[in-house]
Amino acid sequence: MGNLMIRPRRLRVSSGVRAMVRENTLDAGDLVFPLFVVPGSRVKNEIPSMPGNYHLSPDMAEEVAREAYEAGIPAVLLFGLPEYKDAEGSSAWDANSPVQQAVRRIKAALPELVVITDVCLCEYTDHGHCGIIKGQKVDNDSTLVRLGQTAISYAEAGADMVAPSDMMDGRVASIRQALDACGFQDISIMSYAAKYASAFYGPFREAADSAPQFGDRRTYQMDPANAREALKEVALDVQEGADIIIVKPAMAYMDIMHQVKTSFRQPVAAYNVSGEFAMVKAAARNGWIDEKRTVLELLTGMKRAGADMIITYHAVDAAKWLRDR
């Protein structure tokens, strides 16, 4: 027994053995695919900084949602670029805005596909901030009213879930109360609870035409240096009625994801954001990395860190690679 050698490699000798002892498994059912919906019809224009992702009119959003569903992806997350913008972002709760149109089309065609709608005003305001401006600051409490209106509008269109991303204090409670008062008790809230003021959002702001016209978002999005604050934000959102918690971005915040997963009972979603996606795409196009292996490794890492689901622009490609594997 003194010469006994422990050989961990015995459990790596073949693909079958490796599959038997694998601790975390990535599946298409773990993925959520974001879509950018614009006015018009038959519009499908590739977003330059996000190859393979498009500005889609409601009819084309339905087609792309079908492709995602047929690949085994259970949910889509809709963002909107409206026909008009104003100081309050009133097109966000306009029943005829592109997101509401797309929700109606997708749910009619694919009733089993989960449709989630982002709830924020930044795409809809002429100043690009996530709330109502008073002076040079975003006014928290007046913004809550508009977020509630927006969530109700999406629920009326048929959304299964709303995802507030604005980072206003008290917005989950305000949206929950607004939905419940209108009879939408069954609409879930997927809260961007730990959303950091990150440099990784650049391509998204081009895609959503949502860059702020002055200042930045550091007075409401979180400081990247803080971890305890994330747990405080999550605790507040859970207390206010959040059903699912998002940590955003994913790659630089896997420690936060792990802490949230081990501290709370709510399902956790990782948001693999636009800058993370664009870096992988650029490196792959230059031949510096193997795109398929890199993407699946990153997404598996997010699962290992604690994510129950992953919002990612890689979703359709990843689902196809997983199916083929």
PDB file of C-alpha atoms in Angstrom, residues 70-181:
ATOM      1  CA  GLU A  70     -36.088  24.994 -33.082  1.00  0.00           C
ATOM      2  CA  ALA A  71     -32.464  24.919 -31.883  1.00  0.00           C
ATOM      3  CA  GLY A  72     -33.733  24.072 -28.401  1.00  0.00           C
ATOM      4  CA  ILE A  73     -33.454  27.523 -26.838  1.00  0.00           C
ATOM      5  CA  PRO A  74     -36.388  28.076 -24.456  1.00  0.00           C
ATOM      6  CA  ALA A  75     -36.454  31.884 -24.237  1.00  0.00           C
ATOM      7  CA  VAL A  76     -35.745  35.153 -26.029  1.00  0.00           C
ATOM      8  CA  LEU A  77     -35.099  38.576 -24.478  1.00  0.00           C
ATOM      9  CA  LEU A  78     -36.392  41.541 -26.488  1.00  0.00           C
ATOM     10  CA  PHE A  79     -34.892  45.036 -26.694  1.00  0.00           C
ATOM     11  CA  GLY A  80     -36.503  47.791 -28.744  1.00  0.00           C
ATOM     12  CA  LEU A  81     -35.480  50.696 -30.939  1.00  0.00           C
ATOM     13  CA  PRO A  82     -38.580  52.896 -31.224  1.00  0.00           C
ATOM     14  CA  GLU A  83     -39.938  55.122 -33.966  1.00  0.00           C
ATOM     15  CA  TYR A  84     -39.716  58.176 -31.706  1.00  0.00           C
ATOM     16  CA  LYS A  85     -37.925  59.293 -28.558  1.00  0.00           C
ATOM     17  CA  ASP A  86     -38.789  61.924 -25.990  1.00  0.00           C
ATOM     18  CA  ALA A  87     -37.679  63.070 -22.553  1.00  0.00           C
ATOM     19  CA  GLU A  88     -39.837  60.526 -20.703  1.00  0.00           C
ATOM     20  CA  GLY A  89     -39.380  57.595 -23.057  1.00  0.00           C
ATOM     21  CA  SER A  90     -43.105  57.315 -23.728  1.00  0.00           C
ATOM     22  CA  SER A  91     -42.624  54.979 -26.706  1.00  0.00           C
ATOM     23  CA  ALA A  92     -41.568  52.315 -24.165  1.00  0.00           C
ATOM     24  CA  TRP A  93     -45.199  51.810 -23.133  1.00  0.00           C
ATOM     25  CA  ASP A  94     -46.734  52.493 -26.555  1.00  0.00           C
ATOM     26  CA  ALA A  95     -48.770  49.422 -27.529  1.00  0.00           C
ATOM     27  CA  ASN A  96     -47.695  49.863 -31.151  1.00  0.00           C
ATOM     28  CA  SER A  97     -43.949  50.074 -30.498  1.00  0.00           C
ATOM     29  CA  PRO A  98     -41.767  47.382 -32.092  1.00  0.00           C
ATOM     30  CA  VAL A  99     -41.277  45.262 -28.954  1.00  0.00           C
ATOM     31  CA  GLN A 100     -45.009  45.047 -28.257  1.00  0.00           C
ATOM     32  CA  GLN A 101     -45.639  44.112 -31.880  1.00  0.00           C
ATOM     33  CA  ALA A 102     -42.937  41.459 -31.762  1.00  0.00           C
ATOM     34  CA  VAL A 103     -44.256  39.988 -28.517  1.00  0.00           C
ATOM     35  CA  ARG A 104     -47.707  39.557 -30.023  1.00  0.00           C
ATOM     36  CA  ARG A 105     -46.323  37.913 -33.157  1.00  0.00           C
ATOM     37  CA  ILE A 106     -43.918  35.579 -31.371  1.00  0.00           C
ATOM     38  CA  LYS A 107     -46.447  34.410 -28.785  1.00  0.00           C
ATOM     39  CA  ALA A 108     -49.068  33.788 -31.474  1.00  0.00           C
ATOM     40  CA  ALA A 109     -46.640  31.743 -33.552  1.00  0.00           C
ATOM     41  CA  LEU A 110     -44.634  30.072 -30.750  1.00  0.00           C
ATOM     42  CA  PRO A 111     -46.757  29.943 -27.613  1.00  0.00           C
ATOM     43  CA  GLU A 112     -44.308  27.662 -25.785  1.00  0.00           C
ATOM     44  CA  LEU A 113     -41.331  29.992 -26.299  1.00  0.00           C
ATOM     45  CA  VAL A 114     -40.736  32.157 -23.219  1.00  0.00           C
ATOM     46  CA  VAL A 115     -40.720  35.834 -24.209  1.00  0.00           C
ATOM     47  CA  ILE A 116     -38.887  38.171 -21.849  1.00  0.00           C
ATOM     48  CA  THR A 117     -38.891  41.943 -22.335  1.00  0.00           C
ATOM     49  CA  ASP A 118     -36.207  44.284 -21.074  1.00  0.00           C
ATOM     50  CA  VAL A 119     -37.720  47.093 -18.992  1.00  0.00           C
ATOM     51  CA  CYS A 120     -35.661  50.275 -19.175  1.00  0.00           C
ATOM     52  CA  LEU A 121     -36.040  53.734 -20.671  1.00  0.00           C
ATOM     53  CA  CYS A 122     -32.562  54.262 -22.132  1.00  0.00           C
ATOM     54  CA  GLU A 123     -33.523  53.097 -25.641  1.00  0.00           C
ATOM     55  CA  TYR A 124     -36.605  55.316 -25.574  1.00  0.00           C
ATOM     56  CA  THR A 125     -35.403  58.628 -24.096  1.00  0.00           C
ATOM     57  CA  ASP A 126     -33.872  61.372 -26.219  1.00  0.00           C
ATOM     58  CA  HIS A 127     -31.138  61.844 -23.592  1.00  0.00           C
ATOM     59  CA  GLY A 128     -30.218  58.130 -23.415  1.00  0.00           C
ATOM     60  CA  HIS A 129     -30.443  57.750 -19.649  1.00  0.00           C
ATOM     61  CA  CYS A 130     -32.418  55.014 -17.935  1.00  0.00           C
ATOM     62  CA  GLY A 131     -34.927  57.292 -16.246  1.00  0.00           C
ATOM     63  CA  ILE A 132     -36.572  60.682 -15.981  1.00  0.00           C
ATOM     64  CA  ILE A 133     -34.127  63.585 -15.856  1.00  0.00           C
ATOM     65  CA  LYS A 134     -34.555  66.411 -13.363  1.00  0.00           C
ATOM     66  CA  GLY A 135     -31.808  68.981 -13.660  1.00  0.00           C
ATOM     67  CA  GLN A 136     -28.794  66.900 -14.627  1.00  0.00           C
ATOM     68  CA  LYS A 137     -29.722  63.821 -12.591  1.00  0.00           C
ATOM     69  CA  VAL A 138     -31.913  60.786 -13.065  1.00  0.00           C
ATOM     70  CA  ASP A 139     -34.870  61.097 -10.695  1.00  0.00           C
ATOM     71  CA  ASN A 140     -35.414  57.719  -9.084  1.00  0.00           C
ATOM     72  CA  ASP A 141     -39.019  57.857  -7.891  1.00  0.00           C
ATOM     73  CA  SER A 142     -40.646  59.455 -10.924  1.00  0.00           C
ATOM     74  CA  THR A 143     -38.863  56.857 -13.066  1.00  0.00           C
ATOM     75  CA  LEU A 144     -40.527  54.025 -11.125  1.00  0.00           C
ATOM     76  CA  VAL A 145     -43.954  55.070 -12.384  1.00  0.00           C
ATOM     77  CA  ARG A 146     -42.815  54.885 -16.014  1.00  0.00           C
ATOM     78  CA  LEU A 147     -41.144  51.524 -15.508  1.00  0.00           C
ATOM     79  CA  GLY A 148     -44.407  50.162 -14.136  1.00  0.00           C
ATOM     80  CA  GLN A 149     -46.300  51.480 -17.158  1.00  0.00           C
ATOM     81  CA  THR A 150     -43.780  49.843 -19.467  1.00  0.00           C
ATOM     82  CA  ALA A 151     -44.003  46.480 -17.709  1.00  0.00           C
ATOM     83  CA  ILE A 152     -47.812  46.552 -17.914  1.00  0.00           C
ATOM     84  CA  SER A 153     -47.653  47.334 -21.637  1.00  0.00           C
ATOM     85  CA  TYR A 154     -45.420  44.322 -22.254  1.00  0.00           C
ATOM     86  CA  ALA A 155     -47.648  42.088 -20.148  1.00  0.00           C
ATOM     87  CA  GLU A 156     -50.693  43.242 -22.093  1.00  0.00           C
ATOM     88  CA  ALA A 157     -48.886  42.318 -25.325  1.00  0.00           C
ATOM     89  CA  GLY A 158     -48.339  38.792 -23.992  1.00  0.00           C
ATOM     90  CA  ALA A 159     -44.843  38.778 -22.469  1.00  0.00           C
ATOM     91  CA  ASP A 160     -44.170  35.934 -20.044  1.00  0.00           C
ATOM     92  CA  MET A 161     -41.551  37.786 -18.039  1.00  0.00           C
ATOM     93  CA  VAL A 162     -40.204  41.325 -17.613  1.00  0.00           C
ATOM     94  CA  ALA A 163     -36.575  42.181 -16.909  1.00  0.00           C
ATOM     95  CA  PRO A 164     -35.942  45.597 -15.319  1.00  0.00           C
ATOM     96  CA  SER A 165     -32.392  46.719 -16.125  1.00  0.00           C
ATOM     97  CA  ASP A 166     -32.516  50.370 -15.042  1.00  0.00           C
ATOM     98  CA  MET A 167     -31.010  49.927 -11.531  1.00  0.00           C
ATOM     99  CA  MET A 168     -33.383  52.390  -9.873  1.00  0.00           C
ATOM    100  CA  ASP A 169     -33.929  51.806  -6.162  1.00  0.00           C
ATOM    101  CA  GLY A 170     -37.238  50.063  -5.460  1.00  0.00           C
ATOM    102  CA  ARG A 171     -38.057  49.252  -9.051  1.00  0.00           C
ATOM    103  CA  VAL A 172     -38.802  45.566  -8.511  1.00  0.00           C
ATOM    104  CA  ALA A 173     -41.402  46.330  -5.828  1.00  0.00           C
ATOM    105  CA  SER A 174     -42.898  49.095  -7.951  1.00  0.00           C
ATOM    106  CA  ILE A 175     -43.177  46.871 -11.036  1.00  0.00           C
ATOM    107  CA  ARG A 176     -44.553  43.958  -8.988  1.00  0.00           C
ATOM    108  CA  GLN A 177     -47.251  46.181  -7.501  1.00  0.00           C
ATOM    109  CA  ALA A 178     -48.125  47.637 -10.910  1.00  0.00           C
ATOM    110  CA  LEU A 179     -48.405  44.210 -12.536  1.00  0.00           C
ATOM    111  CA  ASP A 180     -50.432  42.730  -9.699  1.00  0.00           C
ATOM    112  CA  ALA A 181     -52.829  45.681  -9.655  1.00  0.00           C
TER     113      ALA A 181
END
